[in-house]
PDB file of C-alpha atoms in Angstrom:
ATOM      1  CA  MET I1426     100.718 -58.703-153.690  1.00 60.00           C
ATOM      2  CA  ARG I1427      99.856 -55.180-154.610  1.00 67.00           C
ATOM      3  CA  ASP I1428     102.335 -52.257-154.505  1.00 79.00           C
ATOM      4  CA  ILE I1429     101.558 -49.947-151.325  1.00 87.00           C
ATOM      5  CA  LYS I1430     101.428 -46.397-152.619  1.00 89.00           C
ATOM      6  CA  PHE I1431     100.075 -43.014-151.606  1.00 88.00           C
ATOM      7  CA  SER I1432      98.922 -39.824-153.219  1.00 88.00           C
ATOM      8  CA  LEU I1433      99.523 -36.760-151.149  1.00 84.00           C
ATOM      9  CA  MET I1434      97.654 -33.762-152.196  1.00 86.00           C
ATOM     10  CA  TRP I1435      98.960 -30.305-151.562  1.00 84.00           C
ATOM     11  CA  THR I1436      97.466 -26.945-151.930  1.00 87.00           C
ATOM     12  CA  ASP I1437      98.342 -23.273-151.665  1.00 87.00           C
ATOM     13  CA  GLY I1438      94.642 -22.411-151.524  1.00 86.00           C
ATOM     14  CA  LYS I1439      94.294 -22.071-155.319  1.00 85.00           C
ATOM     15  CA  THR I1440      96.419 -24.762-156.881  1.00 84.00           C
ATOM     16  CA  TRP I1441      96.457 -28.505-156.318  1.00 83.00           C
ATOM     17  CA  MET I1442      99.565 -30.673-156.537  1.00 82.00           C
ATOM     18  CA  ASP I1443      99.210 -34.568-156.446  1.00 84.00           C
ATOM     19  CA  LEU I1444     102.529 -36.295-155.558  1.00 82.00           C
ATOM     20  CA  ARG I1445     102.712 -40.022-155.472  1.00 84.00           C
ATOM     21  CA  TYR I1446     105.045 -42.086-153.370  1.00 84.00           C
ATOM     22  CA  THR I1447     105.630 -45.647-152.539  1.00 85.00           C
ATOM     23  CA  LEU I1448     105.562 -46.832-148.939  1.00 85.00           C
ATOM     24  CA  ALA I1449     109.560 -46.986-148.857  1.00 84.00           C
ATOM     25  CA  GLU I1450     109.750 -43.377-150.154  1.00 82.00           C
ATOM     26  CA  MET I1451     107.283 -42.240-147.465  1.00 79.00           C
ATOM     27  CA  GLU I1452     109.206 -44.067-144.708  1.00 82.00           C
ATOM     28  CA  ASN I1453     112.505 -42.406-146.008  1.00 81.00           C
ATOM     29  CA  GLY I1454     110.959 -38.787-145.762  1.00 75.00           C
ATOM     30  CA  ASP I1455     111.105 -38.235-149.443  1.00 69.00           C
ATOM     31  CA  HIS I1456     107.816 -36.476-149.654  1.00 65.00           C
ATOM     32  CA  TRP I1457     108.852 -33.802-147.173  1.00 65.00           C
ATOM     33  CA  GLU I1458     112.242 -33.373-148.869  1.00 67.00           C
ATOM     34  CA  ALA I1459     110.576 -32.789-152.220  1.00 62.00           C
ATOM     35  CA  MET I1460     108.521 -29.967-150.827  1.00 63.00           C
ATOM     36  CA  SER I1461     111.317 -28.296-148.892  1.00 64.00           C
ATOM     37  CA  ASP I1462     113.916 -28.351-151.576  1.00 66.00           C
ATOM     38  CA  MET I1463     111.840 -25.942-153.748  1.00 68.00           C
ATOM     39  CA  PRO I1464     111.230 -22.559-152.117  1.00 70.00           C
ATOM     40  CA  MET I1465     108.165 -21.793-154.386  1.00 70.00           C
ATOM     41  CA  LEU I1466     106.551 -24.962-153.058  1.00 71.00           C
ATOM     42  CA  ARG I1467     106.740 -24.081-149.274  1.00 74.00           C
ATOM     43  CA  LYS I1468     103.607 -22.177-149.370  1.00 82.00           C
ATOM     44  CA  PHE I1469     101.779 -25.506-150.078  1.00 84.00           C
ATOM     45  CA  VAL I1470     100.086 -27.441-147.318  1.00 84.00           C
ATOM     46  CA  LEU I1471      99.381 -31.171-147.107  1.00 84.00           C
ATOM     47  CA  LYS I1472      95.614 -31.450-147.260  1.00 87.00           C
ATOM     48  CA  HIS I1473      94.911 -35.111-148.241  1.00 87.00           C
ATOM     49  CA  ARG I1474      96.474 -38.532-148.132  1.00 88.00           C
ATOM     50  CA  ARG I1475      95.002 -41.172-150.414  1.00 91.00           C
ATOM     51  CA  GLN I1476      95.912 -44.706-150.642  1.00 90.00           C
ATOM     52  CA  PHE I1477      96.434 -47.048-153.775  1.00 91.00           C
ATOM     53  CA  THR I1478      93.721 -49.535-154.378  1.00 89.00           C
ATOM     54  CA  GLY I1479      96.133 -51.951-156.138  1.00 87.00           C
ATOM     55  CA  LEU I1480      93.978 -51.622-159.236  1.00 88.00           C
ATOM     56  CA  GLN I1481      94.183 -49.629-162.687  1.00 91.00           C
ATOM     57  CA  ASP I1482      91.403 -48.359-164.787  1.00 92.00           C
ATOM     58  CA  LYS I1483      90.913 -49.410-168.417  1.00 91.00           C
ATOM     59  CA  ASN I1484      93.517 -46.931-169.568  1.00 94.00           C
ATOM     60  CA  GLY I1485      96.336 -48.208-167.029  1.00 93.00           C
ATOM     61  CA  VAL I1486      95.879 -45.419-164.698  1.00 94.00           C
ATOM     62  CA  ASP I1487      96.321 -46.292-160.951  1.00 93.00           C
ATOM     63  CA  ILE I1488      93.021 -45.975-158.936  1.00 93.00           C
ATOM     64  CA  TYR I1489      93.397 -44.327-155.601  1.00 92.00           C
ATOM     65  CA  GLU I1490      90.891 -43.697-152.637  1.00 92.00           C
ATOM     66  CA  GLY I1491      88.814 -40.711-153.500  1.00 92.00           C
ATOM     67  CA  ASP I1492      88.887 -41.096-157.253  1.00 93.00           C
ATOM     68  CA  LYS I1493      86.085 -40.375-159.272  1.00 93.00           C
ATOM     69  CA  LEU I1494      85.217 -43.132-161.729  1.00 91.00           C
ATOM     70  CA  LYS I1495      83.048 -43.150-164.960  1.00 91.00           C
ATOM     71  CA  GLU I1496      81.837 -46.610-165.834  1.00 85.00           C
ATOM     72  CA  GLU I1497      80.611 -47.196-169.342  1.00 78.00           C
ATOM     73  CA  LYS I1498      78.853 -50.561-169.318  1.00 69.00           C
ATOM     74  CA  GLU I1499      78.679 -52.813-172.368  1.00 65.00           C
ATOM     75  CA  LYS I1500      76.174 -51.765-174.910  1.00 60.00           C
ATOM     76  CA  GLY I1501      72.549 -52.391-173.801  1.00 55.00           C
ATOM     77  CA  THR I1502      70.475 -55.154-175.122  1.00 50.00           C
ATOM     78  CA  PHE I1503      66.885 -54.577-176.487  1.00 51.00           C
ATOM     79  CA  GLY I1504      68.422 -52.502-179.383  1.00 52.00           C
ATOM     80  CA  SER I1505      69.889 -49.695-177.226  1.00 53.00           C
ATOM     81  CA  LYS I1506      72.874 -48.015-179.232  1.00 56.00           C
ATOM     82  CA  LYS I1507      74.106 -46.029-176.192  1.00 56.00           C
ATOM     83  CA  SER I1508      76.319 -47.351-173.400  1.00 59.00           C
ATOM     84  CA  PRO I1509      74.765 -46.746-169.851  1.00 73.00           C
ATOM     85  CA  VAL I1510      77.172 -44.508-167.897  1.00 79.00           C
ATOM     86  CA  ASP I1511      77.619 -44.667-164.159  1.00 82.00           C
ATOM     87  CA  TYR I1512      79.639 -42.298-161.808  1.00 86.00           C
ATOM     88  CA  SER I1513      81.179 -43.266-158.552  1.00 87.00           C
ATOM     89  CA  VAL I1514      83.712 -42.653-156.049  1.00 90.00           C
ATOM     90  CA  VAL I1515      86.194 -44.969-154.529  1.00 90.00           C
ATOM     91  CA  VAL I1516      85.849 -45.553-150.761  1.00 87.00           C
ATOM     92  CA  TRP I1517      87.212 -47.937-148.043  1.00 83.00           C
ATOM     93  CA  ARG I1518      84.247 -49.454-146.344  1.00 79.00           C
ATOM     94  CA  GLY I1519      84.401 -52.257-143.676  1.00 77.00           C
ATOM     95  CA  ASN I1520      87.189 -54.708-145.030  1.00 78.00           C
ATOM     96  CA  GLY I1521      87.609 -53.512-148.689  1.00 78.00           C
ATOM     97  CA  TRP I1522      87.448 -51.019-151.486  1.00 82.00           C
ATOM     98  CA  LYS I1523      83.965 -50.195-152.675  1.00 83.00           C
ATOM     99  CA  ARG I1524      82.499 -47.814-155.271  1.00 85.00           C
ATOM    100  CA  GLU I1525      79.800 -45.469-153.914  1.00 84.00           C
ATOM    101  CA  SER I1526      77.596 -44.468-156.610  1.00 80.00           C
ATOM    102  CA  TYR I1527      76.527 -40.652-156.803  1.00 73.00           C
ATOM    103  CA  ASN I1528      73.012 -41.981-155.813  1.00 67.00           C
ATOM    104  CA  GLY I1529      74.451 -43.239-152.524  1.00 65.00           C
ATOM    105  CA  GLU I1530      74.385 -46.853-153.521  1.00 69.00           C
ATOM    106  CA  MET I1531      77.316 -48.986-152.509  1.00 68.00           C
ATOM    107  CA  LYS I1532      78.848 -51.578-154.775  1.00 67.00           C
ATOM    108  CA  VAL I1533      81.366 -54.142-154.078  1.00 62.00           C
ATOM    109  CA  TYR I1534      84.606 -53.441-156.119  1.00 57.00           C
ATOM    110  CA  PRO I1535      85.154 -56.323-158.424  1.00 52.00           C
ATOM    111  CA  GLU I1536      88.310 -56.481-160.144  1.00 51.00           C
ATOM    112  CA  LEU I1537      86.816 -58.218-163.229  1.00 47.00           C
ATOM    113  CA  GLN I1538      84.803 -55.113-164.003  1.00 68.00           C
ATOM    114  CA  VAL I1539      87.782 -52.528-163.741  1.00 77.00           C
ATOM    115  CA  ARG I1540      87.973 -52.870-167.662  1.00 77.00           C
ATOM    116  CA  PHE I1541      84.858 -50.702-167.847  1.00 83.00           C
ATOM    117  CA  LEU I1542      86.219 -48.003-165.272  1.00 89.00           C
ATOM    118  CA  GLU I1543      87.796 -44.757-166.030  1.00 93.00           C
ATOM    119  CA  VAL I1544      89.470 -42.312-163.588  1.00 94.00           C
ATOM    120  CA  ILE I1545      88.114 -38.836-164.173  1.00 94.00           C
ATOM    121  CA  GLY I1546      89.413 -36.918-161.459  1.00 92.00           C
ATOM    122  CA  ASN I1547      89.090 -37.051-157.416  1.00 91.00           C
ATOM    123  CA  ILE I1548      86.631 -35.697-154.901  1.00 90.00           C
ATOM    124  CA  HIS I1549      89.370 -33.150-153.573  1.00 85.00           C
ATOM    125  CA  GLU I1550      89.926 -31.319-156.864  1.00 77.00           C
ATOM    126  CA  ALA I1551      87.494 -28.763-158.198  1.00 64.00           C
ATOM    127  CA  ASN I1552      86.203 -28.688-161.854  1.00 52.00           C
ATOM    128  CA  ASN I1553      86.430 -32.310-162.455  1.00 44.00           C
ATOM    129  CA  ASN I1554      84.385 -34.155-165.183  1.00 44.00           C
ATOM    130  CA  GLY I1555      81.443 -36.004-164.108  1.00 42.00           C
ATOM    131  CA  ALA I1556      78.714 -35.408-161.561  1.00 41.00           C
ATOM    132  CA  ARG I1557      78.703 -34.821-157.786  1.00 38.00           C
TER     133      ARG I1557
END
């Protein structure tokens, strides 16, 4: 069974904070307590809630809804020396997690291919690596 975790993205209009909590911490109100305990953080507003997919990328980084992914596929055949690279975003569609390519193509989210994926940012933050 996967951990149920959330990423809460707060902003003051210029800076983003990405705070992560388990379901139990959310139910206890820990996310509100953390923000209200520090006066300098009171100007931050909650903008996005993102859910954990239960998967990790090739570097052990948790993958959340809205994360931008870079996929370096295995070296090509036919003498190609470069690994093909694909960029996508994690979305919930229908009954499960999917990867939406930047060209709009939908892909099923196979756990076996996570070994090729790397989280490079998310769709809510500015100035991330990758296209889109």
